[in-house]
PDB file of C-alpha atoms in Angstrom:
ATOM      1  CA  UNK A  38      38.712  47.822   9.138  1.00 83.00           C
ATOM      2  CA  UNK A  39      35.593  46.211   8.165  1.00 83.00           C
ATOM      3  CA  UNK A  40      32.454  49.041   8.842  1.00 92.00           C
ATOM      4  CA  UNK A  41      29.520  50.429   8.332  1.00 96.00           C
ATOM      5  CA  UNK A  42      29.679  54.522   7.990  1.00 96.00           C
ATOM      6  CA  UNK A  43      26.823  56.873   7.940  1.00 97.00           C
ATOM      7  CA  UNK A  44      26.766  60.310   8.141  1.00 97.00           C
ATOM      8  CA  UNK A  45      25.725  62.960   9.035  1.00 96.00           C
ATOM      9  CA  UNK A  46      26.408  61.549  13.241  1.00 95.00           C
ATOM     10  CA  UNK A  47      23.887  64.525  13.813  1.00 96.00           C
ATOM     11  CA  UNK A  48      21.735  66.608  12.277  1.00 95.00           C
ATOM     12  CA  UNK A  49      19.025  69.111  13.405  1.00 96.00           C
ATOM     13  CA  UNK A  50      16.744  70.381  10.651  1.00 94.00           C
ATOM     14  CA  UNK A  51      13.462  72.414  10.318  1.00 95.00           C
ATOM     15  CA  UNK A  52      10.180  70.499   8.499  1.00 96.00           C
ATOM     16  CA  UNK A  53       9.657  70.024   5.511  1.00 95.00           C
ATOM     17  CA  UNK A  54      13.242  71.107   4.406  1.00 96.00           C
ATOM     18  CA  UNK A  55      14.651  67.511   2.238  1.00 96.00           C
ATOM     19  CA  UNK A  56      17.612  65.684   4.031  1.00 96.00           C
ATOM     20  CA  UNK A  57      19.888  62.610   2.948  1.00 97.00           C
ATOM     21  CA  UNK A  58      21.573  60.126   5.571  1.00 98.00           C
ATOM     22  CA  UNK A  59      24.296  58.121   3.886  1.00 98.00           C
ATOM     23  CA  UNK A  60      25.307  54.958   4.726  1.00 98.00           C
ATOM     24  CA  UNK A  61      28.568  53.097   3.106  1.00 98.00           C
ATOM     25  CA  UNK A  62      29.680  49.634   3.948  1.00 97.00           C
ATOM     26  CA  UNK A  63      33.042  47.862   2.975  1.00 95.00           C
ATOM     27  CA  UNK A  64      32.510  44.274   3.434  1.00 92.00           C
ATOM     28  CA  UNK A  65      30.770  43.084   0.239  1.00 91.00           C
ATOM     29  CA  UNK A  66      27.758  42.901   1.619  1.00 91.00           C
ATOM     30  CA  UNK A  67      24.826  42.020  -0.180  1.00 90.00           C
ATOM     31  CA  UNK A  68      22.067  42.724   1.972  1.00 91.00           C
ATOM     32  CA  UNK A  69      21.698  46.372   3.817  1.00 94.00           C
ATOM     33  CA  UNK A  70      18.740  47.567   5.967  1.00 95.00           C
ATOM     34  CA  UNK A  71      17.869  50.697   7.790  1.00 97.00           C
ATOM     35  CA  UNK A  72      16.187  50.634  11.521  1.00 96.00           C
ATOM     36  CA  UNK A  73      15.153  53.772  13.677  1.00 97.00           C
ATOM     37  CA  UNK A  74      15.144  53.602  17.571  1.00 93.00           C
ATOM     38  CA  UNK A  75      13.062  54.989  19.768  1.00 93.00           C
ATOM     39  CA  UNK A  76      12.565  54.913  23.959  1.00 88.00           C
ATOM     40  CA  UNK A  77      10.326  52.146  24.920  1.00 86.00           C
ATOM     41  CA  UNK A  78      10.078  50.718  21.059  1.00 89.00           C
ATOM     42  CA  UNK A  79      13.343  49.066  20.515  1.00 88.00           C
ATOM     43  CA  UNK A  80      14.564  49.196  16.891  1.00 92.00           C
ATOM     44  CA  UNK A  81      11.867  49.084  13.963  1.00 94.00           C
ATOM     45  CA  UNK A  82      13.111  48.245  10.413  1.00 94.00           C
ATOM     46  CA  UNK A  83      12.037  51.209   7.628  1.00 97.00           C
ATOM     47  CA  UNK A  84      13.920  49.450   4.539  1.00 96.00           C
ATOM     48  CA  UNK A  85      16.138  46.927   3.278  1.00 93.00           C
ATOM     49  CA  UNK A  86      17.720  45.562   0.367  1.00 93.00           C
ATOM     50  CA  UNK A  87      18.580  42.557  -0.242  1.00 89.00           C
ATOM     51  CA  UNK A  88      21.431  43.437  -3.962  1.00 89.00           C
ATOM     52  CA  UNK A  89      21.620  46.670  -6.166  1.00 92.00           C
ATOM     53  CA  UNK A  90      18.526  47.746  -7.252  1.00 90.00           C
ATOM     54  CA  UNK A  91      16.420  45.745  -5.130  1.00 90.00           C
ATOM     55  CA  UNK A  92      14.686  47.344  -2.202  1.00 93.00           C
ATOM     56  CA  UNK A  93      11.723  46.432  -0.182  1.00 92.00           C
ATOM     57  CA  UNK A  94       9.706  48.252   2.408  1.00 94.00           C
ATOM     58  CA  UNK A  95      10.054  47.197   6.598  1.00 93.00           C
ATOM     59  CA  UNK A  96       7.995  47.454   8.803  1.00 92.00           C
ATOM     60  CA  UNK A  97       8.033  51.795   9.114  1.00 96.00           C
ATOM     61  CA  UNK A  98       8.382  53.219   5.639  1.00 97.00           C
ATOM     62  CA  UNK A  99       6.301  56.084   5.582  1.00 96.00           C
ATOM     63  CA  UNK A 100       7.598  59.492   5.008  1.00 96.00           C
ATOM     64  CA  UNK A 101      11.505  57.518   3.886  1.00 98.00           C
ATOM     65  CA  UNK A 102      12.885  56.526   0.511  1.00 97.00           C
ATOM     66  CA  UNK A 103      16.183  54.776  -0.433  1.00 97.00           C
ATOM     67  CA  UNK A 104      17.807  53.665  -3.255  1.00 96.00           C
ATOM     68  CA  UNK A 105      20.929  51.068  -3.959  1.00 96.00           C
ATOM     69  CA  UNK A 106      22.361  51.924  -7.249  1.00 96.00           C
ATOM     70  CA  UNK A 107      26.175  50.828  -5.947  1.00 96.00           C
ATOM     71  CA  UNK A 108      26.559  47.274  -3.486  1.00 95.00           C
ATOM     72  CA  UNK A 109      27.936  49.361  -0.822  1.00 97.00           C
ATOM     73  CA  UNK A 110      25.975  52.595  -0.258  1.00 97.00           C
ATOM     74  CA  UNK A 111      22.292  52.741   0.569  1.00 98.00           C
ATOM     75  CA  UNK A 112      21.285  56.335   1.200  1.00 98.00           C
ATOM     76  CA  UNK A 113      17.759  57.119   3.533  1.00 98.00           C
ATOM     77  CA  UNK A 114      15.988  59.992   1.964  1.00 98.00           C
ATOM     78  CA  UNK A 115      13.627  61.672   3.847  1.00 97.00           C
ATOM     79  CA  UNK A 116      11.613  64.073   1.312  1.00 94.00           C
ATOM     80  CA  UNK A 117       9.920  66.202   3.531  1.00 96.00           C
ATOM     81  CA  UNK A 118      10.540  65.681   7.483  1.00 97.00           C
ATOM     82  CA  UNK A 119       8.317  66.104  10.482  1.00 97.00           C
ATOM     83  CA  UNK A 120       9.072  66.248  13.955  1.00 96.00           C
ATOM     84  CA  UNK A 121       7.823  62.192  14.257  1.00 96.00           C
ATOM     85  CA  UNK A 122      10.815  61.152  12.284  1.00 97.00           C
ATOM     86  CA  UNK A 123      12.910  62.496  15.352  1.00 97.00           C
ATOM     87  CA  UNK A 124      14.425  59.442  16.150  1.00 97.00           C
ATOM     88  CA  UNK A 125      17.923  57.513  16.568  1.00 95.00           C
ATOM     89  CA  UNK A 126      18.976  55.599  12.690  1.00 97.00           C
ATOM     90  CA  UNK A 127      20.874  52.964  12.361  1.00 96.00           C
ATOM     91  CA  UNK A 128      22.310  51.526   8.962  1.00 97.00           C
ATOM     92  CA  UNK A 129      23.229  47.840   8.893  1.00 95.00           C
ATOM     93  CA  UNK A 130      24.353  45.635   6.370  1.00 94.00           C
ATOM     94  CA  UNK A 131      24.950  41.726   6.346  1.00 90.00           C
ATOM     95  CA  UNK A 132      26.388  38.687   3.946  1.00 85.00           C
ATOM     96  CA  UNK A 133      22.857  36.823   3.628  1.00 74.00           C
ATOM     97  CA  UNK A 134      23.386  33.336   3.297  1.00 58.00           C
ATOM     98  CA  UNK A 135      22.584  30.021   5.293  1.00 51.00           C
ATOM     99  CA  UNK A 136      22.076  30.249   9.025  1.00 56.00           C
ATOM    100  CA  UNK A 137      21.238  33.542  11.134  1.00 62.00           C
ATOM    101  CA  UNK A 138      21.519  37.252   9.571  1.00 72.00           C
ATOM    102  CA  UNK A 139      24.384  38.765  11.529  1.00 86.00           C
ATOM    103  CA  UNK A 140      24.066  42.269  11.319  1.00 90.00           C
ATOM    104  CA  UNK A 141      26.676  44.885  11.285  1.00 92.00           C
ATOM    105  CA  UNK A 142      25.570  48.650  12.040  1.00 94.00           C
ATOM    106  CA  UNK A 143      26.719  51.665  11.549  1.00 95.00           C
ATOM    107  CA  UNK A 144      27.151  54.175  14.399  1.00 94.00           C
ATOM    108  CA  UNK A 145      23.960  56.040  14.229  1.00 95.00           C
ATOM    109  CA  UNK A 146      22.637  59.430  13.072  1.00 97.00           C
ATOM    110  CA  UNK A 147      20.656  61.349  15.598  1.00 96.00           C
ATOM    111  CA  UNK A 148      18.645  63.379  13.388  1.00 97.00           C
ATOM    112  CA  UNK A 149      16.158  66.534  15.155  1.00 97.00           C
ATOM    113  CA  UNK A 150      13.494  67.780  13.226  1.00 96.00           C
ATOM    114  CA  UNK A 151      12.058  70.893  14.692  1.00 95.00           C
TER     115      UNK A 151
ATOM    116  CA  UNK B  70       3.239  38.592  13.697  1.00 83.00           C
ATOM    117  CA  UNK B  71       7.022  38.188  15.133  1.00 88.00           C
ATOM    118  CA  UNK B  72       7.321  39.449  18.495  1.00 93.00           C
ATOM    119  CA  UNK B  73      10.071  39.756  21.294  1.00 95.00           C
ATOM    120  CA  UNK B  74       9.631  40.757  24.873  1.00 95.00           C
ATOM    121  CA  UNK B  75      12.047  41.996  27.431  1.00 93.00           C
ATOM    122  CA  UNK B  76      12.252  42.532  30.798  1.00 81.00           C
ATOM    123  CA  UNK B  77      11.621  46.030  31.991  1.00 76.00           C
ATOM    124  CA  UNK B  78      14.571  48.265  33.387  1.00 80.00           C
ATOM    125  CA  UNK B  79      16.687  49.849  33.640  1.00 93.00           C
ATOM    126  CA  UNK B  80      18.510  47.156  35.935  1.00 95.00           C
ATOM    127  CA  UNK B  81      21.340  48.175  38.407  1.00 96.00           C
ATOM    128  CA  UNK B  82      23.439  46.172  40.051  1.00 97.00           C
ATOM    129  CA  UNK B  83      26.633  45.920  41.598  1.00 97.00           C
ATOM    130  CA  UNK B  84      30.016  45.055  40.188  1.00 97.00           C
ATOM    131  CA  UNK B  85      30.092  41.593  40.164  1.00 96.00           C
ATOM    132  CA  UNK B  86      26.746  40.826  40.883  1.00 97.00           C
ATOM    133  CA  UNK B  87      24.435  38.245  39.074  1.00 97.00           C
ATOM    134  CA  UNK B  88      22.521  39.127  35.823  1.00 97.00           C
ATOM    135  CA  UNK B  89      19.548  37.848  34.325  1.00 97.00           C
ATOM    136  CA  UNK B  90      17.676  39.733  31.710  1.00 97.00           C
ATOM    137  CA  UNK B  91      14.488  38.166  30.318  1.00 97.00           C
ATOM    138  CA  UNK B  92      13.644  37.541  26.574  1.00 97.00           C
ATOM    139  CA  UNK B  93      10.637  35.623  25.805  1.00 97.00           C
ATOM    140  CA  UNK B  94       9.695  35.735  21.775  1.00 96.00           C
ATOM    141  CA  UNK B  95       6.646  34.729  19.573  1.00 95.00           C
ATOM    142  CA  UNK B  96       7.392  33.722  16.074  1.00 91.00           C
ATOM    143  CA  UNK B  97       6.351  31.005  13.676  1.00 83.00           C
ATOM    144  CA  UNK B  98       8.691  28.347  12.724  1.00 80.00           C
ATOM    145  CA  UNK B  99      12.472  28.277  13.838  1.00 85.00           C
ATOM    146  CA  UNK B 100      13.747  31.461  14.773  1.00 91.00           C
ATOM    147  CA  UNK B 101      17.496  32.318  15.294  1.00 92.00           C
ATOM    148  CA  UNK B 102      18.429  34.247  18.716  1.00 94.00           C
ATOM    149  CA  UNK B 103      20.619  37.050  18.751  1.00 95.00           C
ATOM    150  CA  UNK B 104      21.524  39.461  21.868  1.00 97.00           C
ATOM    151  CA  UNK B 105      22.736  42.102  21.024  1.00 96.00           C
ATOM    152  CA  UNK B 106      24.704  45.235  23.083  1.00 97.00           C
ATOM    153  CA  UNK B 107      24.732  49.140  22.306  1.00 94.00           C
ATOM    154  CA  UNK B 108      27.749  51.086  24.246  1.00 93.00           C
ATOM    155  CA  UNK B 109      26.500  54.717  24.901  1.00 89.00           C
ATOM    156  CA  UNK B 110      27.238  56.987  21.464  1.00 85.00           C
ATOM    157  CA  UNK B 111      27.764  53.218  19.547  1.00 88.00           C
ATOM    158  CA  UNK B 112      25.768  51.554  17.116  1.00 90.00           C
ATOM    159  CA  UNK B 113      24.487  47.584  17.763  1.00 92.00           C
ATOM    160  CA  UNK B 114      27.261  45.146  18.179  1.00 94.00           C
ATOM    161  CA  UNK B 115      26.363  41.136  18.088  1.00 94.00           C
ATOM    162  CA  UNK B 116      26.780  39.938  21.466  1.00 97.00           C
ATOM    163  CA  UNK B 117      25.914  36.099  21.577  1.00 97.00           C
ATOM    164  CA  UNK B 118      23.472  34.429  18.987  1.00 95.00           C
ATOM    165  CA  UNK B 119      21.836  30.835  18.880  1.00 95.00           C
ATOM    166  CA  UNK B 120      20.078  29.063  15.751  1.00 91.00           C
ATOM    167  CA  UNK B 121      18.107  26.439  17.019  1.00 90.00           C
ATOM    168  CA  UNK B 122      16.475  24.541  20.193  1.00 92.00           C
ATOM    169  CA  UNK B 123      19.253  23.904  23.131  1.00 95.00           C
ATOM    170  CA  UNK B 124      21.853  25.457  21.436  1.00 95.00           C
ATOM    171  CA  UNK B 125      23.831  28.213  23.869  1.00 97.00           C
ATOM    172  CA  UNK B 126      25.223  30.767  22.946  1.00 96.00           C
ATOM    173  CA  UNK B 127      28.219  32.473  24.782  1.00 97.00           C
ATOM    174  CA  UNK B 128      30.228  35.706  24.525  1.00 97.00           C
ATOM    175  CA  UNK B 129      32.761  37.566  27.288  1.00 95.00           C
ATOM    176  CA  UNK B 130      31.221  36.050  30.233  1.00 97.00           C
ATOM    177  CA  UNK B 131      27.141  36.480  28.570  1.00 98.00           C
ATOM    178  CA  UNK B 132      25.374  33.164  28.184  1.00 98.00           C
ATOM    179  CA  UNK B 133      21.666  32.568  26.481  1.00 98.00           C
ATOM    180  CA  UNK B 134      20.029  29.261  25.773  1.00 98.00           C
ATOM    181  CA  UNK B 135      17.075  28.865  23.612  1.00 97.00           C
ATOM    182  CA  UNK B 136      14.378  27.198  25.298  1.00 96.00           C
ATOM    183  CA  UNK B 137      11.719  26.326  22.802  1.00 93.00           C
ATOM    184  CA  UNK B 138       9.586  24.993  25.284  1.00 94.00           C
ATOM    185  CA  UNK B 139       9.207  28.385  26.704  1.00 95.00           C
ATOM    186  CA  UNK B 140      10.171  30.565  24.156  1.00 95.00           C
ATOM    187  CA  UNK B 141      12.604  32.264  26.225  1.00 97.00           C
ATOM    188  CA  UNK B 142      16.484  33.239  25.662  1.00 98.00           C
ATOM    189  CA  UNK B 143      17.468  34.482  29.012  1.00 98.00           C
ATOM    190  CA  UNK B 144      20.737  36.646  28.798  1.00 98.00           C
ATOM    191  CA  UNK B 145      22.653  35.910  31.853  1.00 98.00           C
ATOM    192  CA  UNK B 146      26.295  36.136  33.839  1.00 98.00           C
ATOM    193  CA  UNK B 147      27.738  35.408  36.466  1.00 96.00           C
ATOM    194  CA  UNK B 148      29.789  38.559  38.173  1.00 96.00           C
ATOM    195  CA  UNK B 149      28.826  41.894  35.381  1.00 97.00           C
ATOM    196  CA  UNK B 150      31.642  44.493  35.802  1.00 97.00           C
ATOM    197  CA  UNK B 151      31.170  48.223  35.516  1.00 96.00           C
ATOM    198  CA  UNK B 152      32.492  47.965  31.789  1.00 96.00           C
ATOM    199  CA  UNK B 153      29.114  45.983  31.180  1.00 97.00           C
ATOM    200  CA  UNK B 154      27.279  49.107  31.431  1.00 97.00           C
ATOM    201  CA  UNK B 155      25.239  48.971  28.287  1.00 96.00           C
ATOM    202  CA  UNK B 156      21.941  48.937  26.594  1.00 94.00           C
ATOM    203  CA  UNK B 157      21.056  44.814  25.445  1.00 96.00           C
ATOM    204  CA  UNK B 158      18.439  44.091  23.091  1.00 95.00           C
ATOM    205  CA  UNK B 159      17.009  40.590  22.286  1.00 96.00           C
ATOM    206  CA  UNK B 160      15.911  40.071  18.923  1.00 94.00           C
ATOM    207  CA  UNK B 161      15.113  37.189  16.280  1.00 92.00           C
ATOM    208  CA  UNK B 162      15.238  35.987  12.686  1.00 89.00           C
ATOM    209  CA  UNK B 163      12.323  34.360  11.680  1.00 85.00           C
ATOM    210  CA  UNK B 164      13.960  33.614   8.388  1.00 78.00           C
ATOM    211  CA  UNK B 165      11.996  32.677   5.564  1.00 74.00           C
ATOM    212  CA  UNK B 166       9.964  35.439   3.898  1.00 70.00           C
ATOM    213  CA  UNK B 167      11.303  37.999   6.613  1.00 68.00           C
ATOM    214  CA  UNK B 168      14.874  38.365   4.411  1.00 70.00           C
ATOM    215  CA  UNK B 169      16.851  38.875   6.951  1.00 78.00           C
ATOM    216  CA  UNK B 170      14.623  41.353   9.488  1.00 84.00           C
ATOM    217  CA  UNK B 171      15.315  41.354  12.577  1.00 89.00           C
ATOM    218  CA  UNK B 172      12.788  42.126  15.131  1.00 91.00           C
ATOM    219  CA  UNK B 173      14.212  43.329  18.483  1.00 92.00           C
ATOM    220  CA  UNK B 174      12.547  44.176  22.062  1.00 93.00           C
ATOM    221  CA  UNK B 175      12.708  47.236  23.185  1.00 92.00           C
ATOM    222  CA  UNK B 176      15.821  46.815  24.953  1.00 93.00           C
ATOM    223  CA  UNK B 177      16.797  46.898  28.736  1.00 94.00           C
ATOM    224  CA  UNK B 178      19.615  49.648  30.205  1.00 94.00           C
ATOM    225  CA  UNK B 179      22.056  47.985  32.218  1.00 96.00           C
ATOM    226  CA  UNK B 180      24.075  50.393  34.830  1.00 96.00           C
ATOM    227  CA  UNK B 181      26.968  48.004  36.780  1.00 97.00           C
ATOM    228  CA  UNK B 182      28.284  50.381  40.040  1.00 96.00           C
ATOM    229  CA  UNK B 183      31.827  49.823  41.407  1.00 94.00           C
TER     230      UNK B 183
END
């Protein structure tokens, strides 16, 4: 079945204290991209990356990192988390090409920093 | 910059009442339409999309049209069932330098009651 997995599905952690979402994809994609939702704010984009080794910052990249050293995992590294990066992530990925980007996504990783 | 604009909610209605929900966009150049729809504990999940003036796009029922004229792609159908329950989020593809962002609004809960 052609999907986008991240994990951890849920996390709580404390600040400060390093944390790694993963995010694997199985369809060949090229380009992958990370978005966070919030109430109110809809989905924001943090990074993308549009082939291995090529990655760009979105619109929210502060306090994030990610790296794409294989075509189908992009990890999000958060080095040192505060309680503002509680939010809702959501790893997508997509065959860029002519016409509109359709984006799969993954199923979301709640993450809690307290 | 980009910019998309929904309608506030939540919205409930009535199994198989009328929907509208509102999407107006700003963007330079030609943007491709999406709607998208999030199922509670679910990731994003392409709903309908449209990739230039007049076209309509249609899904299960959904139907948008993009009106350049008023910048608008108006998510609508005709009798919603309680299996419609769902968050739906407008977004676009400006294309071009964006590679493949997608800006969304900030999304409108739908609740359908039997």
């Amino acid at each position: 079945e052609a999907q986008v997995t991240q994990n951890p599905r849920y996390l709580i952690t404390v600040t400060g204290k390093k944390l790694t979402v993963t995010c694997s994809q199985n369809m060949n994609h090229e380009y992958m991209s990370w978005y966070r939702q919030d109430p109110g704010l809809g989905l924001r984009q943090i990074y993308y990356s549009m082939n291995v080794e090529v990655t760009d910052k979105g619109d929210v990249p502060e306090g994030y990192k990610v790296s794409r050293k294989e075509k189908r995992n992009f990890p999000l590294i958060l080095e040192s988390p505060s309680p503002n990066q509680t939010s809702l992530y959501f790893c997508a990925s997509s065959l860029l090409g002519r016409g509109a980007n359709v984006l799969t996504f993954g199923a979301g990783s709640r993450l809690t920093v307290l | 910059g980009d910019s998309v604009t929904q309608m506030e909610g939540p919205v409930t209605l009535s199994e198989e009442a009328f929907l509208t929900i509102n999407c107006t966009y700003t963007a330079t150049g030609y943007p491709s339409l999406f709607w998208y729809v999030q199922y509670p504990g679910e990731g994003l999940q392409l709903l309908l999309k449209a990739t230039k003036a007049d076209d309509k796009g249609s899904n299960k029922g959904f139907e948008a049209t993009y009106r350049k004229e008023t910048t608008s792609f108006h998510l609508e159908k005709g009798s919603v069932q309680v299996s419609d329950s769902a968050v739906y989020f407008c977004a676009l593809d400006a294309g071009g330098t964006s590679y493949g962002k997608l800006t969304f609004g900030q999304g409108t809960i739908l609740t359908v009651h039997p």
